[in-house]
Tab-separated table of C-alpha atoms and ligand atoms in Angstrom:
chain	number	residue	atom	x	y	z
V	1	MET	CA	0.000	0.000	0.000
V	2	LYS	CA	1.285	3.487	-0.778
V	3	ALA	CA	2.866	4.634	2.465
V	4	ASP	CA	2.138	8.317	1.996
V	5	PHE	CA	-1.637	8.036	1.938
V	6	ASP	CA	-3.107	9.331	5.180
V	7	ILE	CA	-5.753	6.665	5.665
V	8	LYS	CA	-6.236	7.684	9.308
V	9	ARG	CA	-7.293	11.142	8.203
V	10	ALA	CA	-9.562	9.742	5.482
V	11	ARG	CA	-11.409	7.518	7.917
V	12	ALA	CA	-11.521	10.057	10.753
V	13	GLU	CA	-13.175	12.503	8.339
V	14	THR	CA	-15.791	9.958	7.193
V	15	ARG	CA	-18.347	9.305	9.926
V	16	ALA	CA	-19.735	6.005	8.652
V	17	CYS	CA	-16.376	4.311	8.048
V	18	GLU	CA	-16.354	2.450	11.330
V	19	GLU	CA	-19.961	1.311	10.992
V	20	ILE	CA	-20.161	-0.096	7.480
V	21	VAL	CA	-17.921	-1.527	4.803
V	22	HIS	CA	-18.924	0.650	1.908
V	23	PHE	CA	-17.989	-0.961	-1.411
V	24	ASN	CA	-20.650	0.915	-3.364
V	25	ASN	CA	-18.720	4.049	-4.241
V	26	ALA	CA	-19.601	3.821	-7.926
V	27	GLY	CA	-23.217	4.055	-6.719
V	28	ALA	CA	-22.728	6.849	-4.213
V	29	SER	CA	-19.743	7.393	-1.929
V	30	LEU	CA	-19.921	8.338	1.727
V	31	MET	CA	-19.790	12.096	2.192
V	32	PRO	CA	-16.890	13.386	4.275
V	33	ILE	CA	-17.801	15.406	7.370
V	34	SER	CA	-16.922	18.749	5.749
V	35	VAL	CA	-19.277	18.103	2.809
V	36	SER	CA	-22.094	16.884	4.992
V	37	ASP	CA	-21.652	19.925	7.252
V	38	ALA	CA	-21.640	22.292	4.255
V	39	LEU	CA	-24.858	20.733	2.969
V	40	HIS	CA	-26.700	20.714	6.270
V	41	GLY	CA	-25.352	24.131	7.238
V	42	TYR	CA	-26.695	25.592	4.003
V	43	LEU	CA	-30.099	23.962	4.447
V	44	HIS	CA	-30.326	25.164	8.044
V	45	GLN	CA	-29.708	28.715	6.879
V	46	GLU	CA	-32.450	28.383	4.276
V	47	GLU	CA	-34.749	27.262	7.081
V	48	ARG	CA	-33.785	30.163	9.341
V	49	ILE	CA	-33.327	33.140	7.020
V	50	GLY	CA	-34.948	32.131	3.719
V	51	GLY	CA	-33.760	30.539	0.491
V	52	TYR	CA	-33.088	33.692	-1.558
V	53	GLU	CA	-31.430	35.391	1.402
V	54	THR	CA	-29.163	32.387	1.957
V	55	ALA	CA	-28.141	32.445	-1.704
V	56	VAL	CA	-26.985	36.057	-1.271
V	57	LYS	CA	-25.198	35.349	1.993
V	58	GLU	CA	-23.541	32.213	0.624
V	59	GLY	CA	-22.660	33.757	-2.755
V	60	ASP	CA	-18.972	32.916	-2.344
V	61	ALA	CA	-19.704	29.277	-1.518
V	62	LEU	CA	-21.964	29.023	-4.566
V	63	ASP	CA	-19.377	30.662	-6.844
V	64	ASN	CA	-16.773	28.331	-5.411
V	65	PHE	CA	-18.471	25.438	-7.209
V	66	TYR	CA	-17.340	26.926	-10.548
V	67	THR	CA	-13.788	27.778	-9.515
V	68	ALA	CA	-13.280	24.423	-7.797
V	69	SER	CA	-14.635	22.556	-10.848
V	70	ALA	CA	-12.349	24.582	-13.110
V	71	LYS	CA	-9.364	23.598	-10.962
V	72	LEU	CA	-10.464	19.969	-11.041
V	73	LEU	CA	-10.688	19.857	-14.837
V	74	ASN	CA	-8.053	22.471	-15.780
V	75	CYS	CA	-10.466	24.820	-17.507
V	76	GLU	CA	-12.057	28.235	-16.948
V	77	ALA	CA	-14.860	28.755	-14.445
V	78	ASP	CA	-17.171	30.074	-17.169
V	79	GLU	CA	-16.806	26.784	-19.059
V	80	ILE	CA	-18.615	25.026	-16.186
V	81	ALA	CA	-22.355	24.545	-15.618
V	82	TYR	CA	-23.954	23.206	-12.480
V	83	MET	CA	-26.354	20.348	-13.216
V	84	GLU	CA	-28.525	18.030	-11.186
V	85	ASN	CA	-26.716	14.892	-12.357
V	86	ALA	CA	-24.397	13.568	-15.044
V	87	THR	CA	-27.222	12.402	-17.293
V	88	ARG	CA	-28.816	15.845	-17.549
V	89	ALA	CA	-25.407	17.416	-18.033
V	90	TRP	CA	-24.719	15.025	-20.888
V	91	ASP	CA	-28.237	15.468	-22.314
V	92	MET	CA	-28.079	19.258	-22.367
V	93	ALA	CA	-24.892	19.087	-24.415
V	94	PHE	CA	-25.839	16.151	-26.619
V	95	TYR	CA	-29.306	17.441	-27.529
V	96	SER	CA	-27.731	20.755	-28.553
V	97	PHE	CA	-26.188	19.079	-31.608
V	98	LYS	CA	-28.293	19.390	-34.747
V	99	PHE	CA	-28.045	16.110	-36.621
V	100	LYS	CA	-29.376	15.328	-40.051
V	101	SER	CA	-29.973	12.100	-41.923
V	102	GLY	CA	-26.737	10.273	-42.740
V	103	ASP	CA	-24.707	11.931	-39.958
V	104	ARG	CA	-22.773	9.531	-37.788
V	105	ILE	CA	-22.067	9.346	-34.077
V	106	LEU	CA	-19.138	7.157	-33.025
V	107	THR	CA	-19.421	5.663	-29.570
V	108	THR	CA	-18.167	2.752	-27.443
V	109	ILE	CA	-19.366	-0.710	-26.557
V	110	ALA	CA	-19.027	0.422	-22.922
V	111	GLU	CA	-21.463	3.300	-23.454
V	112	TYR	CA	-23.816	4.216	-20.615
V	113	GLY	CA	-27.386	3.029	-21.186
V	114	SER	CA	-29.076	6.445	-20.992
V	115	ASN	CA	-26.682	7.778	-23.623
V	116	VAL	CA	-27.573	4.897	-25.928
V	117	VAL	CA	-31.271	5.702	-25.453
V	118	ALA	CA	-30.565	9.301	-26.488
V	119	TYR	CA	-28.583	8.225	-29.576
V	120	ASN	CA	-31.438	6.022	-30.655
V	121	GLN	CA	-33.995	8.736	-30.091
V	122	GLN	CA	-32.026	11.099	-32.337
V	123	SER	CA	-31.526	8.272	-34.793
V	124	LYS	CA	-35.296	7.747	-34.999
V	125	ARG	CA	-35.954	11.473	-35.282
V	126	TYR	CA	-33.261	12.486	-37.753
V	127	GLY	CA	-31.811	9.337	-39.299
V	128	VAL	CA	-28.458	9.781	-37.591
V	129	GLU	CA	-26.398	6.591	-37.622
V	130	VAL	CA	-24.932	5.313	-34.348
V	131	ILE	CA	-21.743	3.283	-34.706
V	132	PHE	CA	-20.389	1.280	-31.802
V	133	VAL	CA	-16.639	1.244	-32.326
V	134	PRO	CA	-15.427	-2.290	-31.552
V	135	ASN	CA	-13.214	-3.049	-28.594
V	136	ASP	CA	-9.676	-4.322	-28.902
V	137	LYS	CA	-8.613	-7.616	-27.336
V	138	SER	CA	-8.227	-6.033	-23.917
V	139	GLY	CA	-11.816	-4.810	-23.928
V	140	GLN	CA	-11.129	-1.090	-24.349
V	141	ILE	CA	-12.163	0.942	-27.382
V	142	ASP	CA	-10.055	-0.076	-30.393
V	143	ILE	CA	-8.177	3.077	-31.309
V	144	ASP	CA	-7.229	1.848	-34.797
V	145	ALA	CA	-10.835	0.926	-35.531
V	146	LEU	CA	-11.906	4.380	-34.367
V	147	GLU	CA	-9.383	6.037	-36.630
V	148	ASN	CA	-10.531	3.944	-39.598
V	149	LEU	CA	-14.119	5.037	-39.043
V	150	ILE	CA	-13.339	8.745	-39.295
V	151	ASP	CA	-14.829	10.390	-42.377
V	152	GLU	CA	-16.938	13.406	-43.289
V	153	ARG	CA	-20.119	11.714	-42.026
V	154	VAL	CA	-18.901	11.652	-38.418
V	155	LYS	CA	-20.401	14.640	-36.562
V	156	LEU	CA	-19.691	13.558	-32.997
V	157	ILE	CA	-17.393	11.231	-31.083
V	158	SER	CA	-19.072	10.461	-27.789
V	159	ILE	CA	-17.684	7.886	-25.387
V	160	THR	CA	-17.949	6.671	-21.828
V	161	HIS	CA	-14.655	6.958	-20.004
V	162	ILE	CA	-15.357	4.454	-17.211
V	163	PRO	CA	-18.451	2.292	-17.568
V	164	THR	CA	-20.906	1.712	-14.766
V	165	GLY	CA	-20.595	-2.073	-14.999
V	166	GLY	CA	-16.859	-2.769	-14.852
V	167	GLY	CA	-13.331	-1.643	-14.051
V	168	LEU	CA	-12.404	-0.556	-17.581
V	169	VAL	CA	-10.853	2.863	-18.156
V	170	ASN	CA	-11.145	3.752	-21.816
V	171	PRO	CA	-8.126	5.550	-23.349
V	172	ALA	CA	-9.921	8.886	-23.448
V	173	ALA	CA	-6.864	10.989	-24.300
V	174	GLU	CA	-6.045	8.802	-27.328
V	175	VAL	CA	-9.617	9.254	-28.510
V	176	GLY	CA	-9.163	13.003	-27.957
V	177	LYS	CA	-6.122	13.096	-30.255
V	178	ILE	CA	-8.106	11.463	-33.056
V	179	ALA	CA	-11.075	13.787	-32.538
V	180	LYS	CA	-8.827	16.850	-32.557
V	181	ALA	CA	-6.917	15.799	-35.663
V	182	ALA	CA	-10.214	15.252	-37.487
V	183	GLY	CA	-11.862	18.413	-36.088
V	184	ILE	CA	-14.806	16.408	-34.740
V	185	PRO	CA	-16.509	17.448	-31.478
V	186	TYR	CA	-15.705	15.067	-28.634
V	187	LEU	CA	-18.136	14.421	-25.754
V	188	LEU	CA	-16.718	12.494	-22.800
V	189	ASP	CA	-18.940	10.907	-20.156
V	190	SER	CA	-16.602	10.781	-17.176
V	191	CYS	CA	-19.307	10.302	-14.593
V	192	GLN	CA	-17.250	7.609	-12.843
V	193	GLY	CA	-13.975	9.409	-13.500
V	194	VAL	CA	-14.489	12.707	-11.646
V	195	GLY	CA	-12.866	12.418	-8.231
V	196	GLN	CA	-11.380	9.012	-9.017
V	197	ILE	CA	-8.716	9.878	-11.617
V	198	PRO	CA	-7.015	13.113	-12.692
V	199	LEU	CA	-8.979	14.782	-15.481
V	200	ASP	CA	-7.367	17.541	-17.495
V	201	VAL	CA	-9.570	18.588	-20.402
V	202	GLU	CA	-6.521	19.808	-22.330
V	203	GLU	CA	-4.784	16.452	-22.026
V	204	LEU	CA	-8.013	14.575	-22.714
V	205	GLY	CA	-8.741	16.774	-25.706
V	206	CYS	CA	-12.458	16.648	-25.023
V	207	ASP	CA	-14.833	19.495	-25.886
V	208	ILE	CA	-17.508	18.443	-23.432
V	209	LEU	CA	-17.284	16.439	-20.218
V	210	CYS	CA	-19.970	15.463	-17.745
V	211	GLY	CA	-19.629	14.267	-14.178
V	212	THR	CA	-21.744	13.509	-11.174
V	213	GLY	CA	-21.376	14.702	-7.582
V	214	ARG	CA	-22.342	11.680	-5.539
V	215	LYS	CA	-19.908	9.052	-6.798
V	216	TYR	CA	-16.130	9.460	-6.567
V	217	LEU	CA	-16.347	13.169	-5.728
V	218	ARG	CA	-18.194	12.282	-2.512
V	219	GLY	CA	-20.728	15.089	-2.944
V	220	PRO	CA	-24.458	14.941	-2.247
V	221	ARG	CA	-26.960	13.135	-4.447
V	222	GLY	CA	-28.744	15.246	-7.044
V	223	THR	CA	-25.636	17.182	-8.077
V	224	GLY	CA	-23.481	17.143	-11.202
V	225	LEU	CA	-21.379	19.229	-13.516
V	226	LEU	CA	-20.887	19.966	-17.178
V	227	TYR	CA	-17.772	21.296	-18.884
V	228	VAL	CA	-18.054	22.807	-22.366
V	229	ARG	CA	-15.005	24.214	-24.136
V	230	GLN	CA	-15.286	27.956	-24.781
V	231	GLU	CA	-15.124	27.632	-28.584
V	232	MET	CA	-17.957	25.097	-28.452
V	233	ILE	CA	-20.317	26.979	-26.115
V	234	GLU	CA	-21.661	29.432	-28.663
V	235	LYS	CA	-22.011	26.714	-31.293
V	236	LEU	CA	-24.350	24.745	-29.051
V	237	GLU	CA	-27.854	26.037	-28.570
V	238	PRO	CA	-29.329	24.215	-25.561
V	239	PRO	CA	-32.515	22.238	-26.191
V	240	LEU	CA	-34.151	24.057	-23.256
V	241	LEU	CA	-33.801	27.723	-22.360
V	242	ASP	CA	-35.099	29.736	-19.449
V	243	GLN	CA	-34.482	33.308	-18.357
V	244	HIS	CA	-31.251	32.286	-16.635
V	245	ALA	CA	-29.897	30.608	-19.779
V	246	ALA	CA	-31.115	33.464	-21.966
V	247	ARG	CA	-31.977	37.132	-21.387
V	248	LEU	CA	-35.443	38.112	-22.477
V	249	ILE	CA	-35.135	41.403	-24.370
V	250	SER	CA	-38.666	42.001	-25.611
V	251	SER	CA	-41.832	40.012	-26.196
V	252	THR	CA	-40.176	38.417	-29.238
V	253	GLU	CA	-36.441	38.561	-28.623
V	254	TYR	CA	-33.965	36.861	-26.351
V	255	GLU	CA	-30.223	36.543	-26.138
V	256	ILE	CA	-28.569	33.305	-25.019
V	257	ARG	CA	-25.797	33.845	-22.516
V	258	ARG	CA	-22.257	33.292	-23.670
V	259	ASP	CA	-20.926	31.121	-20.853
V	260	ALA	CA	-21.642	27.504	-19.966
V	261	LYS	CA	-24.455	28.593	-17.658
V	262	ARG	CA	-26.601	28.594	-20.806
V	263	PHE	CA	-27.013	24.864	-20.089
V	264	GLU	CA	-28.296	25.475	-16.547
V	265	GLY	CA	-31.767	26.192	-15.247
V	266	TRP	CA	-32.518	29.138	-12.985
V	267	GLU	CA	-33.870	27.169	-10.056
V	268	GLN	CA	-31.254	24.859	-8.649
V	269	TYR	CA	-30.365	22.707	-5.691
V	270	PHE	CA	-28.328	25.522	-4.117
V	271	ALA	CA	-27.337	23.589	-1.003
V	272	GLY	CA	-26.077	20.805	-3.251
V	273	LYS	CA	-24.105	23.271	-5.348
V	274	ALA	CA	-22.337	24.738	-2.312
V	275	ALA	CA	-21.663	21.253	-0.933
V	276	LEU	CA	-20.392	19.942	-4.265
V	277	GLY	CA	-17.917	22.838	-4.341
V	278	THR	CA	-16.762	21.757	-0.878
V	279	ALA	CA	-16.508	18.136	-2.070
V	280	ILE	CA	-14.346	19.144	-5.031
V	281	ASP	CA	-12.068	21.222	-2.773
V	282	TYR	CA	-11.861	18.246	-0.458
V	283	ALA	CA	-10.963	15.858	-3.307
V	284	LEU	CA	-8.283	18.300	-4.498
V	285	SER	CA	-6.858	18.472	-0.981
V	286	TRP	CA	-5.924	14.778	-1.360
V	287	ASP	CA	-4.306	15.182	-4.804
V	288	ILE	CA	-6.379	13.279	-7.332
V	289	ALA	CA	-3.364	11.351	-8.640
V	290	LYS	CA	-2.838	9.982	-5.129
V	291	ILE	CA	-6.525	9.073	-4.917
V	292	ARG	CA	-6.227	7.208	-8.215
V	293	ASP	CA	-3.114	5.333	-7.106
V	294	ARG	CA	-4.685	4.218	-3.852
V	295	VAL	CA	-8.011	3.238	-5.399
V	296	TYR	CA	-6.336	1.289	-8.226
V	297	ASP	CA	-4.049	-0.442	-5.756
V	298	LEU	CA	-6.914	-1.509	-3.473
V	299	ALA	CA	-8.988	-2.680	-6.430
V	300	GLU	CA	-6.124	-4.752	-7.845
V	301	LYS	CA	-5.692	-6.456	-4.461
V	302	LEU	CA	-9.390	-7.247	-4.385
V	303	ARG	CA	-9.291	-8.635	-7.937
V	304	GLU	CA	-6.341	-10.878	-7.090
V	305	LYS	CA	-8.051	-12.271	-4.001
V	306	LEU	CA	-11.332	-12.823	-5.818
V	307	SER	CA	-9.545	-14.653	-8.623
V	308	ASP	CA	-8.102	-17.092	-6.093
V	309	ILE	CA	-11.586	-18.299	-5.083
V	310	ASP	CA	-12.939	-21.304	-7.001
V	311	GLY	CA	-16.093	-20.506	-8.943
V	312	VAL	CA	-15.588	-16.710	-8.773
V	313	HIS	CA	-15.041	-14.941	-12.105
V	314	VAL	CA	-13.711	-11.380	-12.218
V	315	THR	CA	-15.202	-9.648	-15.252
V	316	ASP	CA	-13.298	-6.343	-15.493
V	317	GLU	CA	-11.871	-5.522	-18.895
V	318	GLY	CA	-9.231	-3.198	-20.275
V	319	ILE	CA	-5.565	-2.369	-19.936
V	320	GLU	CA	-6.073	0.298	-17.284
V	321	LYS	CA	-8.467	-0.804	-14.538
V	322	CYS	CA	-9.986	1.463	-11.920
V	323	GLY	CA	-11.628	1.108	-8.509
V	324	ILE	CA	-14.686	-0.685	-9.834
V	325	VAL	CA	-14.405	-4.444	-9.367
V	326	THR	CA	-17.026	-6.725	-10.893
V	327	PHE	CA	-17.497	-10.463	-10.636
V	328	ARG	CA	-19.968	-13.303	-10.767
V	329	THR	CA	-20.050	-16.669	-9.068
V	330	ASP	CA	-21.189	-20.083	-10.259
V	331	GLN	CA	-22.994	-20.764	-6.974
V	332	LYS	CA	-25.211	-17.817	-6.079
V	333	ASP	CA	-27.255	-15.226	-7.880
V	334	VAL	CA	-26.278	-11.610	-7.387
V	335	ASP	CA	-29.351	-10.470	-5.440
V	336	GLU	CA	-28.856	-13.199	-2.886
V	337	LEU	CA	-25.183	-12.287	-2.615
V	338	LYS	CA	-26.011	-8.621	-2.126
V	339	LYS	CA	-28.476	-9.494	0.652
V	340	LEU	CA	-25.997	-11.765	2.385
V	341	PHE	CA	-23.255	-9.140	2.154
V	342	ALA	CA	-25.628	-6.515	3.578
V	343	ALA	CA	-26.391	-8.798	6.528
V	344	GLU	CA	-22.656	-8.685	7.306
V	345	GLY	CA	-22.484	-4.870	7.029
V	346	ILE	CA	-21.054	-4.761	3.506
V	347	ASN	CA	-22.569	-2.566	0.776
V	348	VAL	CA	-22.222	-3.679	-2.833
V	349	SER	CA	-24.397	-3.185	-5.896
V	350	THR	CA	-25.586	-5.543	-8.595
V	351	PRO	CA	-25.562	-4.125	-12.127
V	352	LYS	CA	-28.159	-5.966	-14.188
V	353	GLY	CA	-27.054	-4.741	-17.551
V	354	SER	CA	-29.210	-1.728	-18.388
V	355	GLY	CA	-26.391	0.732	-17.642
V	356	SER	CA	-23.947	-1.243	-19.792
V	357	LEU	CA	-26.368	-3.123	-22.002
V	358	VAL	CA	-24.364	-3.174	-25.223
V	359	SER	CA	-21.287	-4.483	-23.440
V	360	PHE	CA	-23.209	-7.012	-21.343
V	361	GLN	CA	-25.020	-8.365	-24.396
V	362	GLN	CA	-21.827	-8.650	-26.366
V	363	ARG	CA	-20.169	-10.562	-23.526
V	364	GLY	CA	-23.215	-12.687	-22.686
V	365	LEU	CA	-23.447	-11.196	-19.179
V	366	LYS	CA	-26.759	-10.794	-17.364
V	367	GLU	CA	-25.857	-9.565	-13.915
V	368	LEU	CA	-22.790	-8.976	-11.782
V	369	VAL	CA	-21.716	-8.042	-8.299
V	370	ARG	CA	-19.993	-4.662	-8.266
V	371	ALA	CA	-17.631	-3.871	-5.396
V	372	SER	CA	-16.438	-0.325	-6.011
V	373	LEU	CA	-13.673	0.955	-3.774
V	374	HIS	CA	-12.655	4.402	-2.631
V	375	TYR	CA	-9.521	5.615	-0.922
V	376	TYR	CA	-11.073	5.398	2.541
V	377	ASN	CA	-11.505	1.634	2.133
V	378	THR	CA	-8.767	-0.544	3.577
V	379	GLU	CA	-6.981	-3.835	3.003
V	380	GLU	CA	-8.579	-5.100	6.227
V	381	GLU	CA	-11.996	-4.422	4.700
V	382	ILE	CA	-10.960	-6.312	1.575
V	383	ASP	CA	-9.914	-9.285	3.716
V	384	TYR	CA	-13.227	-9.145	5.580
V	385	PHE	CA	-15.063	-8.994	2.254
V	386	ILE	CA	-13.195	-12.047	0.946
V	387	THR	CA	-13.727	-14.075	4.144
V	388	THR	CA	-17.403	-13.145	4.104
V	389	LEU	CA	-17.730	-14.200	0.453
V	390	GLN	CA	-15.963	-17.500	1.132
V	391	GLY	CA	-18.315	-18.140	4.048
V	392	ILE	CA	-21.350	-17.320	1.896
V	393	LEU	CA	-20.218	-19.638	-0.902
V	394	GLN	CA	-19.759	-22.515	1.512
V	395	ARG	CA	-23.312	-22.271	2.856
Y	1	LIG	C1	-20.828	6.038	-17.053
Y	1	LIG	C2	-22.010	6.702	-16.435
Y	1	LIG	N1	-22.575	7.744	-17.077
Y	1	LIG	C3	-23.650	8.365	-16.584
Y	1	LIG	C4	-24.208	7.971	-15.389
Y	1	LIG	C5	-25.412	8.704	-14.899
Y	1	LIG	O1	-25.081	9.529	-13.830
Y	1	LIG	P1	-26.235	10.265	-13.033
Y	1	LIG	O2	-26.948	9.186	-12.279
Y	1	LIG	O3	-25.519	11.236	-12.161
Y	1	LIG	O4	-27.108	10.913	-14.011
Y	1	LIG	C6	-23.670	6.895	-14.694
Y	1	LIG	C7	-24.276	6.447	-13.442
Y	1	LIG	O5	-24.036	5.367	-12.945
Y	1	LIG	C8	-22.523	6.257	-15.221
Y	1	LIG	O6	-21.955	5.236	-14.586
């Protein structure tokens, strides 16, 4: 284990650590004390002095969401929009593209289910063609195949960085190089990446990136963020506009704002926004590269130990693997396993395919157990998890 990671601090600042073994961080992580306090403190003020009044008083905390996000992604604060989740962030960008019949979208086998729904909706409406770029032998997007598919029909490259149903990390920066060389807009769903791995939009070469608050960033539920590159903002007219996204000039005229807030709505989860800013500051205080190293290291240890158990099959693909560990067993179905783990104080989740349908179908998978680790998890918890699983499988 990396010696310089202050696990004592991580656990002392996470109230529930000593009560549960939380291996459901790709679902929603445990909030650290500072984030929980920021959220509840904000809500208490709304209760005592009023919602609008709190927004004025807490203006700096609300603005901090944008500056913290900009630091996280290496962009400008006005390239950031606050959203209620990653799906809406992605949607607001994706549905701003105007496709016509014969246009192509290139995406991945690992693509998130909601994104695939949206592609198909636009395909039905406008005749846009959706191409799933094949994977290479390792299970990540095949970069050569992607390059070979580039032609004048391709209007968008849109991929999932880390899928919901496995440990794969797609080579997002390599995809970015191809997109840039071809001058094709590049939309990156890094919902599972934000807070787990360093994300620099310049290195990634993406024009748009979406993320969620509640997963690896350890923010509250119902929060998310959208990054849109400055040059792209004014080219994208959001599918929905209100008087925050656009200024009403007369009974017939409006002007859409020039920053990424054009993708936001006026009414927002303000407490969540302030708390997500705190969560991002908190993540940055750890150094995201150190978070990645620790999470990857823990996950690799878990994979090794799982692989040593007869009848347990680890299903994570790719060259680079993250903190999401997935497996199935010959003996028990996943819902029963989840229940038995819960009875022993262990949280896991059980992806059933909808979030990663294309990948699951291609691999003949129906359902898996997902044990997703964060830096506050420990090797002792992994050992407890393994012993518990062995005990369950012997019953
Ligand atoms: C890859 C990926 N994209 C998008 C989402 C959707 O995120 P949200 O629930 O914040 O909309 C998820 C959620 O699991 C995800 O794993």
